[in-house]
Short mmCIF file of C-alpha atoms in Angstrom, two decimals:
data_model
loop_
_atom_site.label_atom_id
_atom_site.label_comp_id
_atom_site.label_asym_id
_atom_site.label_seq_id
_atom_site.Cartn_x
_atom_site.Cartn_y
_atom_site.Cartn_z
CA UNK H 78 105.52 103.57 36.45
CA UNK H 79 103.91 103.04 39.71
CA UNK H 80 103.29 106.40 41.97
CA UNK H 81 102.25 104.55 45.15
CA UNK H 82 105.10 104.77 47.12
CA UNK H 83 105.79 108.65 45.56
CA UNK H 84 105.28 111.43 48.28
CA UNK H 85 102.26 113.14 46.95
CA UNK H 86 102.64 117.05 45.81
CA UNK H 87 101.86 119.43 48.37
CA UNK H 88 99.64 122.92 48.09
CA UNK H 89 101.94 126.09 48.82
CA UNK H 90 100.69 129.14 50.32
CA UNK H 91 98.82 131.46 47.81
CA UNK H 92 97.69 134.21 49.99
CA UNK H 93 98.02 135.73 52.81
CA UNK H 94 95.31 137.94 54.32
CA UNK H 95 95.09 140.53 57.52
CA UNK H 96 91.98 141.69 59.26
CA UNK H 97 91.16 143.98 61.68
CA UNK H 98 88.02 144.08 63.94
CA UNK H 99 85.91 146.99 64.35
CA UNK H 100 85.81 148.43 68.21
CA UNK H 101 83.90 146.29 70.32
CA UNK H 102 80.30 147.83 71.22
CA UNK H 103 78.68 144.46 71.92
CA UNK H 104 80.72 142.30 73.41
CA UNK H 105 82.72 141.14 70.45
CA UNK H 106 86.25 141.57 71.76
CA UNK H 107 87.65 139.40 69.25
CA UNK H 108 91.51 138.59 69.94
CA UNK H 109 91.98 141.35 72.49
CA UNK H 110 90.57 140.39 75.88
CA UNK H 111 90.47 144.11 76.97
CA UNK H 112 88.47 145.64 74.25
CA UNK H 113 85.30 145.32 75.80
CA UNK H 114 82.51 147.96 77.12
CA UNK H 115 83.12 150.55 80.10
CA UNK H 116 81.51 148.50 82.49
CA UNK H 117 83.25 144.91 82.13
CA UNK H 118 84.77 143.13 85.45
CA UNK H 119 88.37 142.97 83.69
CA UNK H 120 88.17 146.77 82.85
CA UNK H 121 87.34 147.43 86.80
CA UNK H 122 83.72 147.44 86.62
CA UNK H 123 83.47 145.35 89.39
CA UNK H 124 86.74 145.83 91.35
CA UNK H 125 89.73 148.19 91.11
CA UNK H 126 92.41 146.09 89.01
CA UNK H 127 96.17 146.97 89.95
CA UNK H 128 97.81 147.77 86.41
CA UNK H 129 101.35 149.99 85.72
CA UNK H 130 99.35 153.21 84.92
CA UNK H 131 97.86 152.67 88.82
CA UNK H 132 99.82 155.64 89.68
CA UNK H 133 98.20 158.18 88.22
CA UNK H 134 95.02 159.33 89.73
CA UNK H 135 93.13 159.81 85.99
CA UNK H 136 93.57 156.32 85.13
CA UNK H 137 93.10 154.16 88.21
CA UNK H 138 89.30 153.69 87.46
CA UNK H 139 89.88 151.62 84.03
CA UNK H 140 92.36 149.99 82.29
CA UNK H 141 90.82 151.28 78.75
CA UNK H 142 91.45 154.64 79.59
CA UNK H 143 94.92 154.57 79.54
CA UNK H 144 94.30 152.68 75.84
CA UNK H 145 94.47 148.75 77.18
CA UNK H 146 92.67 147.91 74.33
CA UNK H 147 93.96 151.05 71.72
CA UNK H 148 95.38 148.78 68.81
CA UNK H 149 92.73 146.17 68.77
CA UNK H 150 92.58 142.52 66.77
CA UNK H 151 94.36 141.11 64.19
CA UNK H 152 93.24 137.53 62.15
CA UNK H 153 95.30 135.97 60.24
CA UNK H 154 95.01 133.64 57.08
CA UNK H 155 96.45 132.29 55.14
CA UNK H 156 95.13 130.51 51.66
CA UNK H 157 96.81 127.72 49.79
CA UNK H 158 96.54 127.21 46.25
CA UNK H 159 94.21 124.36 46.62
CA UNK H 160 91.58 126.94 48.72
CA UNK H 161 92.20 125.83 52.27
CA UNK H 162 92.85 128.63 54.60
CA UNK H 163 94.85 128.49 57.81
CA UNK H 164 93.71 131.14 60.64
CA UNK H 165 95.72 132.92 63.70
CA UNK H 166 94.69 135.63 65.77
CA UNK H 167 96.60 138.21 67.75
CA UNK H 168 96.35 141.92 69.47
CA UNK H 169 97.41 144.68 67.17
CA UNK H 170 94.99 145.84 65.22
CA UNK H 171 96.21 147.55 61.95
CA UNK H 172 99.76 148.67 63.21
CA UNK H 173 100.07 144.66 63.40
CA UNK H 174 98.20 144.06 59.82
CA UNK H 175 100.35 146.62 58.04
CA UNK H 176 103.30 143.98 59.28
CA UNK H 177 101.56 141.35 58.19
CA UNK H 178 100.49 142.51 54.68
CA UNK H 179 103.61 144.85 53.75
CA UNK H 180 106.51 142.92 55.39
CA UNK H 181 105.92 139.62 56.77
CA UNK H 182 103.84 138.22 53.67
CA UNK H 183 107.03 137.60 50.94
CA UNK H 184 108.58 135.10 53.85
CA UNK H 185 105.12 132.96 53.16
CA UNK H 186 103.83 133.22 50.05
CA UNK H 187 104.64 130.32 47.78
CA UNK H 188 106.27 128.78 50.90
CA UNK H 189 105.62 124.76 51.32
CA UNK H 190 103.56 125.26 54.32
CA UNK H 191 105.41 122.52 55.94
CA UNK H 192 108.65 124.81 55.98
CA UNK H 193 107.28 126.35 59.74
CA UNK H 194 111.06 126.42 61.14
CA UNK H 195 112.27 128.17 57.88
CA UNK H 196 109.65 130.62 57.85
CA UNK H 197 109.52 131.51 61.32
CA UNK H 198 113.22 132.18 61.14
CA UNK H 199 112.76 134.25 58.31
CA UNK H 200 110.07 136.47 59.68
CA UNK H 201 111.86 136.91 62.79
CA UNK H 202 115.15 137.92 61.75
CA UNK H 203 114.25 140.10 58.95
CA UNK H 204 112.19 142.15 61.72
CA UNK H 205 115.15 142.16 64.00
CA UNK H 206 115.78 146.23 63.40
CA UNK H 207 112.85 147.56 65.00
CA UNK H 208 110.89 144.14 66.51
CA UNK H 209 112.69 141.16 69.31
CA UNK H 210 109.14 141.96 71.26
CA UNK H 211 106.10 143.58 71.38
CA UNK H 212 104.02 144.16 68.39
CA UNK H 213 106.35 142.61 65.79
CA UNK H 214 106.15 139.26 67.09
CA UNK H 215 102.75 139.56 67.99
CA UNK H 216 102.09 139.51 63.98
CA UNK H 217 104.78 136.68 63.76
CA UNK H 218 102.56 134.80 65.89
CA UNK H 219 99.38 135.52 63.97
CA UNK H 220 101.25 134.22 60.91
CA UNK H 221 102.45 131.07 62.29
CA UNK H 222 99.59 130.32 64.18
CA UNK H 223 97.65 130.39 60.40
CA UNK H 224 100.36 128.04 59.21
CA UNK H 225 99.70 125.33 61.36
CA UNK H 226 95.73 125.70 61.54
CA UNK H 227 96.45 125.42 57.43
CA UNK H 228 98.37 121.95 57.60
CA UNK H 229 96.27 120.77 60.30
CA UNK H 230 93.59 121.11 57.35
CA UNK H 231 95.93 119.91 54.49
CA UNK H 232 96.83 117.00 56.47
CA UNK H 233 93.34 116.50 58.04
CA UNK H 234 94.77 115.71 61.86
CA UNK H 235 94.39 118.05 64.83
CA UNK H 236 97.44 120.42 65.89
CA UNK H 237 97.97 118.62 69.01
CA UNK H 238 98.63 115.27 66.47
CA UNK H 239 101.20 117.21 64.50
CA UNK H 240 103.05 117.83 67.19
CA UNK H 241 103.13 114.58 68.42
CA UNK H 242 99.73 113.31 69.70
CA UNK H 243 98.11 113.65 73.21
CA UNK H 244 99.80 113.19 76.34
CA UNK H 245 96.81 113.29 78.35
CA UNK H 246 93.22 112.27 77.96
CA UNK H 247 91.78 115.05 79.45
CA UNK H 248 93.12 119.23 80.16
CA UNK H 249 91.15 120.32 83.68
CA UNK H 250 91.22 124.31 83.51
CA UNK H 251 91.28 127.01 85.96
CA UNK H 252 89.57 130.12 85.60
CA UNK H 253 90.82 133.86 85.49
CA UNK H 254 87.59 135.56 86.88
CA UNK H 255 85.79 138.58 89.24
CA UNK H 256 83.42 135.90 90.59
CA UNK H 257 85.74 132.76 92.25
CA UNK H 258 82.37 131.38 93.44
CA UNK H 259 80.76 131.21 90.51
CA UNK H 260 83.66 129.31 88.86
CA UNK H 261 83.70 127.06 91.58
CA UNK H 262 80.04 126.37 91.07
CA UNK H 263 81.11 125.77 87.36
CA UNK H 264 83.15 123.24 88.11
CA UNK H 265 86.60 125.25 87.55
CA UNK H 266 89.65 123.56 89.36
CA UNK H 267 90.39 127.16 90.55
CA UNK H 268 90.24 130.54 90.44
CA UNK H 269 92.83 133.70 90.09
CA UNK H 270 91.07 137.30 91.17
CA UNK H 271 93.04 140.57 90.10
CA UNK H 272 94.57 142.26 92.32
CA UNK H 273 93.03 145.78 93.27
CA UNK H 274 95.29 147.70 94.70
CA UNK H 275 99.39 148.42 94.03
CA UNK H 276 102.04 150.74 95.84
CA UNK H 277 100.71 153.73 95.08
CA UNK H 278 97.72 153.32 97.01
CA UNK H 279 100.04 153.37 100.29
CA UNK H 280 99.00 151.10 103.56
CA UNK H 281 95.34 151.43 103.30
CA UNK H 282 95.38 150.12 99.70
CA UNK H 283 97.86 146.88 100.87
CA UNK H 284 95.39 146.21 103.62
CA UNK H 285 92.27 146.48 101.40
CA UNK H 286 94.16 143.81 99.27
CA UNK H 287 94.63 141.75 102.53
CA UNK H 288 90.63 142.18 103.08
CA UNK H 289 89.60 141.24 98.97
CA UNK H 290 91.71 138.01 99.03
CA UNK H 291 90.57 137.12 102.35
CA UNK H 292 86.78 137.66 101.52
CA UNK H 293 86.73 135.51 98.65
CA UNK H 294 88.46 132.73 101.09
CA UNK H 295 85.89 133.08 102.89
CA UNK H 296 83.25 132.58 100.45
CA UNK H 297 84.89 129.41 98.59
CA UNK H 298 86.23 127.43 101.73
CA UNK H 299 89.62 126.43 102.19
CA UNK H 300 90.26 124.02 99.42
CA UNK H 301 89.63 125.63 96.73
CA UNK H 302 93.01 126.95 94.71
CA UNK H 303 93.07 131.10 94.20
CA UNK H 304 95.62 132.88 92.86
CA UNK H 305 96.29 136.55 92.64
CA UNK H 306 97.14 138.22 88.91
CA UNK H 307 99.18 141.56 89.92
CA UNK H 308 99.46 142.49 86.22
CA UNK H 309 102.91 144.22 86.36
CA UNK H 310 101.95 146.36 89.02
CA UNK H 311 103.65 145.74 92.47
CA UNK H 312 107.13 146.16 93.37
CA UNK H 313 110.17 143.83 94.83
CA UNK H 314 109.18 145.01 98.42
CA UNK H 315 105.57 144.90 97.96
CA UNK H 316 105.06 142.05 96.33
CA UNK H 317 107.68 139.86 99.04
CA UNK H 318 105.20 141.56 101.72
CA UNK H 319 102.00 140.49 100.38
CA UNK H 320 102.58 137.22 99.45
CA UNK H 321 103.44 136.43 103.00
CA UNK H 322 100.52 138.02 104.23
CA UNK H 323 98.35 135.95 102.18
CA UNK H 324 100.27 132.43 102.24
CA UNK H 325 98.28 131.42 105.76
CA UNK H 326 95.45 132.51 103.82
CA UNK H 327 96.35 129.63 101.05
CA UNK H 328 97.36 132.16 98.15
CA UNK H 329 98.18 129.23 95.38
CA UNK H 330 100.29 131.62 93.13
CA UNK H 331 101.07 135.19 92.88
CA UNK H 332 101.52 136.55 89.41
CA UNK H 333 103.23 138.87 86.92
CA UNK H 334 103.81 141.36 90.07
CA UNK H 335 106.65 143.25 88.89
CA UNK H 336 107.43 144.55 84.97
CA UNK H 337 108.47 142.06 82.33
CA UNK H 338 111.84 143.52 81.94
CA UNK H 339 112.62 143.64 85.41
CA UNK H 340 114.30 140.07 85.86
CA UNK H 341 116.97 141.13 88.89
CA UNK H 342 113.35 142.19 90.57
CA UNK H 343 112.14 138.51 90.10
CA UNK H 344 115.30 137.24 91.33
CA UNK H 345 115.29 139.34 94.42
CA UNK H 346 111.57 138.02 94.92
CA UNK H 347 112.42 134.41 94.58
CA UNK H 348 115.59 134.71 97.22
CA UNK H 349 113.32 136.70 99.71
CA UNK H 350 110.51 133.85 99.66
CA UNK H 351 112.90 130.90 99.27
CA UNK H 352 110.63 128.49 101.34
CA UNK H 353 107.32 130.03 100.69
CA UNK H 354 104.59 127.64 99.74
CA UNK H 355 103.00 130.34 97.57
CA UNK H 356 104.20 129.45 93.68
CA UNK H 357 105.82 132.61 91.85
CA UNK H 358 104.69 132.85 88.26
CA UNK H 359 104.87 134.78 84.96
CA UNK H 360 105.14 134.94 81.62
CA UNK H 361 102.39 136.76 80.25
CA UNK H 362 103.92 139.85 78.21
CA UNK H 363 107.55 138.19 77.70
CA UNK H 364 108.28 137.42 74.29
CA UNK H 365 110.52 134.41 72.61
CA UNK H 366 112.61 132.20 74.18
CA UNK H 367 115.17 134.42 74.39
CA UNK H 368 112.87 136.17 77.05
CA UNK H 369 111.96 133.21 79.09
CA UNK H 370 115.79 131.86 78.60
CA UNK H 371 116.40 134.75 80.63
CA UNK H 372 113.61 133.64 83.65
CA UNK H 373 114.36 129.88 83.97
CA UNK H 374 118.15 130.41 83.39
CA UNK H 375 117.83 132.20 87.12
CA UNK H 376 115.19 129.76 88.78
CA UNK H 377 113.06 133.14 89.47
CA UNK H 378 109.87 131.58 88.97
CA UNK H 379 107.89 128.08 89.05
CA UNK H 380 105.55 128.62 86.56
CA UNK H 381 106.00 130.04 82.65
CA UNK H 382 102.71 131.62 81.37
CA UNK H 383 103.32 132.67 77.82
CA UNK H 384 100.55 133.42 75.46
CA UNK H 385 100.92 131.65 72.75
CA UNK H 386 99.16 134.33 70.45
CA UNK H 387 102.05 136.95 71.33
CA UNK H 388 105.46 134.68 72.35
CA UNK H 389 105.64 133.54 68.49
CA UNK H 390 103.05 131.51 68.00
CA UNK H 391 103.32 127.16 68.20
CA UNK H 392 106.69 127.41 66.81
CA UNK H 393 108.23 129.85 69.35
CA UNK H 394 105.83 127.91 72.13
CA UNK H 395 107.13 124.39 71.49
CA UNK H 396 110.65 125.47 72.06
CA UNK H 397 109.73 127.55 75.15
CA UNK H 398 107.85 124.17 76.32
CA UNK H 399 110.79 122.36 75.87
CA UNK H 400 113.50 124.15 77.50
CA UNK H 401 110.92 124.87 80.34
CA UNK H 402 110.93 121.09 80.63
CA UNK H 403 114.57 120.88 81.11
CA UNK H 404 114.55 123.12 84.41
CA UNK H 405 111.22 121.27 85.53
CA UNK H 406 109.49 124.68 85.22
CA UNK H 407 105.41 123.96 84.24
CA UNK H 408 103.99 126.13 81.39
CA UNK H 409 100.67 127.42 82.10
CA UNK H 410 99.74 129.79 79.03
CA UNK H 411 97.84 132.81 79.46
CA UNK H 412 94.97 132.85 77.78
CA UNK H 413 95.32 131.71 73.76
CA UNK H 414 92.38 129.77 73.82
CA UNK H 415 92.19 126.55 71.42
CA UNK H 416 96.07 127.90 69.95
CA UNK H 417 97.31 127.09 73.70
CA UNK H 418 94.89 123.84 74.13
CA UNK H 419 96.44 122.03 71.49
CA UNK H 420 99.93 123.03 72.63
CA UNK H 421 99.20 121.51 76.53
CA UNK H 422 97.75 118.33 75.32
CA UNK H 423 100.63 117.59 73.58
CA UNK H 424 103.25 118.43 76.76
CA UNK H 425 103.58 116.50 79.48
CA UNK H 426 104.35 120.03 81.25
CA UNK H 427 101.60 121.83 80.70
CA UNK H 428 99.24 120.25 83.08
CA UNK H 429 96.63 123.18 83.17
CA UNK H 430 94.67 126.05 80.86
CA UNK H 431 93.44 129.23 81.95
CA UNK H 432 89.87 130.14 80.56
CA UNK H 433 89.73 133.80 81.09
CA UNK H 434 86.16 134.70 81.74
CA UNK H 435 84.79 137.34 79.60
CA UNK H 436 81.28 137.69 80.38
CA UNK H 437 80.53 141.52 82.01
CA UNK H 438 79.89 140.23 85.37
CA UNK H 439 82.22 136.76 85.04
CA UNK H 440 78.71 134.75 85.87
CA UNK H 441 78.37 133.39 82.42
CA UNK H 442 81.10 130.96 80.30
CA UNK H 443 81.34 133.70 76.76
CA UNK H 444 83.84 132.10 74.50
CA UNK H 445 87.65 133.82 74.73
CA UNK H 446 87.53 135.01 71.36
CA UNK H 447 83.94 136.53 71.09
CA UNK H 448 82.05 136.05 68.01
CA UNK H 449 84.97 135.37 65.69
CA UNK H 450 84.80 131.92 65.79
CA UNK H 451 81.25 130.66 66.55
CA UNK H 452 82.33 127.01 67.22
CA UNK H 453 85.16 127.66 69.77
CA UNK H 454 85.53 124.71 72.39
CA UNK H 455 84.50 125.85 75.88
CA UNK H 456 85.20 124.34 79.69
CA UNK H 457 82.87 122.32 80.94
CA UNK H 458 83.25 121.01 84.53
CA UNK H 459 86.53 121.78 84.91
CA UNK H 460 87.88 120.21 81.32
CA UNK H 461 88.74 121.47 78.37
CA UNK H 462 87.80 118.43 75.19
CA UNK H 463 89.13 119.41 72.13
CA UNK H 464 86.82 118.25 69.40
CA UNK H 465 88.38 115.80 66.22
CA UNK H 466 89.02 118.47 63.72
CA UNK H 467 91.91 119.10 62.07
CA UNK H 468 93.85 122.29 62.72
CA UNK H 469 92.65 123.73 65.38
CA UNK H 470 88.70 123.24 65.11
CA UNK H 471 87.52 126.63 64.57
CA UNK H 472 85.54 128.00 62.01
CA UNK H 473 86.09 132.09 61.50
CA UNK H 474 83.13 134.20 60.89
CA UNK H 475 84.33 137.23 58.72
CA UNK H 476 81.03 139.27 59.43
CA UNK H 477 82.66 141.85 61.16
CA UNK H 478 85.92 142.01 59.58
CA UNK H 479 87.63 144.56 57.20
CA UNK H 480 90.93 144.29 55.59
CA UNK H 481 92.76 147.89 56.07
CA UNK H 482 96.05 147.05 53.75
CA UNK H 483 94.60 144.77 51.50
CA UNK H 484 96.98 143.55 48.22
CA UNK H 485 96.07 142.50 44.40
CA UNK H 486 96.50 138.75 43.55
CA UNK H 487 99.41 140.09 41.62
CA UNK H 488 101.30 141.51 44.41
CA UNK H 489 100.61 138.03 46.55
CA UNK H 490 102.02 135.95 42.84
CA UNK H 491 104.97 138.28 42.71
CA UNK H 492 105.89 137.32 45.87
CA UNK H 493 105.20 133.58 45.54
CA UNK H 494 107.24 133.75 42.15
CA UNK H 495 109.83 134.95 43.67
CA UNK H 496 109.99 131.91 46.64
CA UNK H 497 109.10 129.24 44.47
CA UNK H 498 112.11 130.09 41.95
CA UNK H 499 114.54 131.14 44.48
CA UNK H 500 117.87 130.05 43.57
CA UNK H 501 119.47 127.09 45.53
CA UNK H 502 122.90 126.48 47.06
CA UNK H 503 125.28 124.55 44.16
CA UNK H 504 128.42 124.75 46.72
CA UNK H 505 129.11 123.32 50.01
CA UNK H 506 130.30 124.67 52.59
CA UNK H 507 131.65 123.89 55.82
CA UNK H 508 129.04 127.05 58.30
CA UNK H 509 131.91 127.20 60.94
#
């Protein structure tokens, strides 16, 4: 009998694996933007940098010392039976791998890696007790992330083509930075500084802020877009203050100035500047889109930033995406590298990438992700061009990787066993 119209047999998920990084000491930051040495521009080496432990006179000088960076990197992958491995990344370290290995790992082995929806579901109810955000669907999102990077691979097509092809021809990027004049000699479309100074620093700290943003005005003319990142730091008062201070100096956005949970806060914010031409955005550190439900349900901002290696990975994203769309909110992801990339080129509503520069003294382009994957796509005059490689293009050096709660091949066939023989529904019934 003839098999050519026959869907061909597809590879199921043999393995899955999590790694940890060792502490950065050279630059190699891995997943986690913040675990870099003492002196770095995003740990305040070259500026104060307004964070929510401001307040407290021992840690104002660096964001590692109240533990920014404590838990680390986690990589995902995950093998099929044929021997192609999927890879996601994430922050976490091995609170997050201990997830991944002794929990989240019977939802995926001997799944049809096709089955994303089902086990994504899975994962995220069966950590409903004691995850909804935070570090629990941080490892969800390493998990899925390797699931898609793996049928990318099986299917030998680019992410961006799974979920539906490009919708642009080329992603211009912006750049998160210490130095907005160097990435406007890069070529960046624009620039966002942090913020140095919050509440706590009284008067003389809000007009120092006045006197930073102004400065770098100075220095990169009028036309060129900056933004200010207030990393949970400010409050409703504050932050309505100092975005009108800074709007006649052409302040593009102002962002993630009060905490995540706070959404009355951003709703307050949004009725006090109704009118402003400064954009009101965030994002970064809420989680599913039960979270950002919550922020385009109340029109607080104009911009969604969600990373896409902490919301829930490509699964989560694409329904965050698309409910964005129907309130005509843009999604600008922080961060996320390639795993956001692949997500904006296929939305018509994500019409900009952040490259977060993570050289010391932001005068060099370092990739996102340090040395863990040596061929990661970079910016180059103000575009992002993803290469045509299926997944998502990167190749994952292992070299300084170590595997804290590593399993037998037995435990991982158990597991499988158990998903590939699972019993199926015989009886109908109506789910009302």
């Amino acid at each position: 009998m003839s098999t050519k119209n026959q869907v061909r047999s597809f590879p199921r998920v043999k393995a899955v694996r999590a790694y940890t990084t060792v502490a950065a000491v050279s630059g190699n930051q891995g997943s986690d933007c913040h675990d870099v040495r003492k002196d770095h521009w995003i740990d305040g080496g070259l500026a104060p940098i307004a964070n929510p432990m401001s307040g407290y006179a021992e840690y104002t000088s660096s964001r590692t010392s109240w533990g920014i960076n404590a838990l680390g990197s986690v990589v995902v992958e995950v093998e099929a039976d044929d021997g192609s491995c999927g890879v996601g990344v994430t922050i976490g370290g091995e609170p997050a791998a201990y997830i991944v290995e002794r929990h989240l790992s019977r939802f995926v082995e001997g799944q049809d890696p096709r089955d994303v929806e089902l086990i994504w579901d899975q994962m995220f109810r069966s950590t409903l007790n004691y995850g909804r955000k935070g570090l629990p669907i941080q490892a969800i999102s390493a998990v899925d992330l390797a699931l898609w990077d793996l049928l990318g691979k099986l299917r030998n097509e680019p992410v961006y083509a799974l979920l539906g092809g490009k919708t642009k021809d080329r992603l211009p990027v912006y750049s998160t930075t210490a130095r907005p004049d160097v990435a406007k000699e890069f070529g960046f479309v624009g620039a966002k500084i942090p913020c140095p100074y919050g509440p706590d620093a009284g008067n003389e700290g809000f007009e120092k802020n006045i006197t930073f943003f102004r400065e770098w005005r100075e220095k990169v003319g009028p036309d060129f877009p900056l933004m200010l990142d207030c990393y949970m730091a400010l409050s409703v008062p504050y932050t309505v203050k100092l975005a009108r201070e800074l709007e006649p100096l052409g302040l593009k956005w102002i962002e993630e100035y009060l905490p995540p949970d706070n959404y009355n806060g951003y709703k307050e914010v949004r009725k006090s500047l109704r009118g402003s031409k400064v954009l009101l955005t965030t994002g970064e550190h809420e989680y599913t889109r039960y979270g950002f439900q919550q922020l385009l349900s109340s029109n607080c901002v104009d911009i969604i930033q969600p990373d896409i290696t902490w919301v829930g990975g490509i699964t989560e994203a694409r329904r965050v995406v698309a409910m964005a769309s129907a309130y005509d909110v843009m999604v600008i992801p922080h961060g996320s590298s390639v795993y956001s990339y692949h997500l904006q080129y296929a939305y018509r509503n994500c019409p900009l990438a952040e490259f977060i520069n993570l050289s010391p003294k932001a005068d060099e382009i370092k990739p996102y992700f340090g040395g863990l994957f040596p061929d990661e796509p970079l910016p180059t005059n103000g575009f992002i061009d993803l290469p045509e490689k299926p997944g998502f293009g990167i190749t994952l050096c292992k070299d300084k990787l170590s595997r804290p709660y590593s399993r037998s091949e037995e435990e991982s066939k158990k597991q499988a066993k158990a998903n590939i023989e699972r019993k199926v529904t015989g009886i109908a019934t109506f789910p009302l």
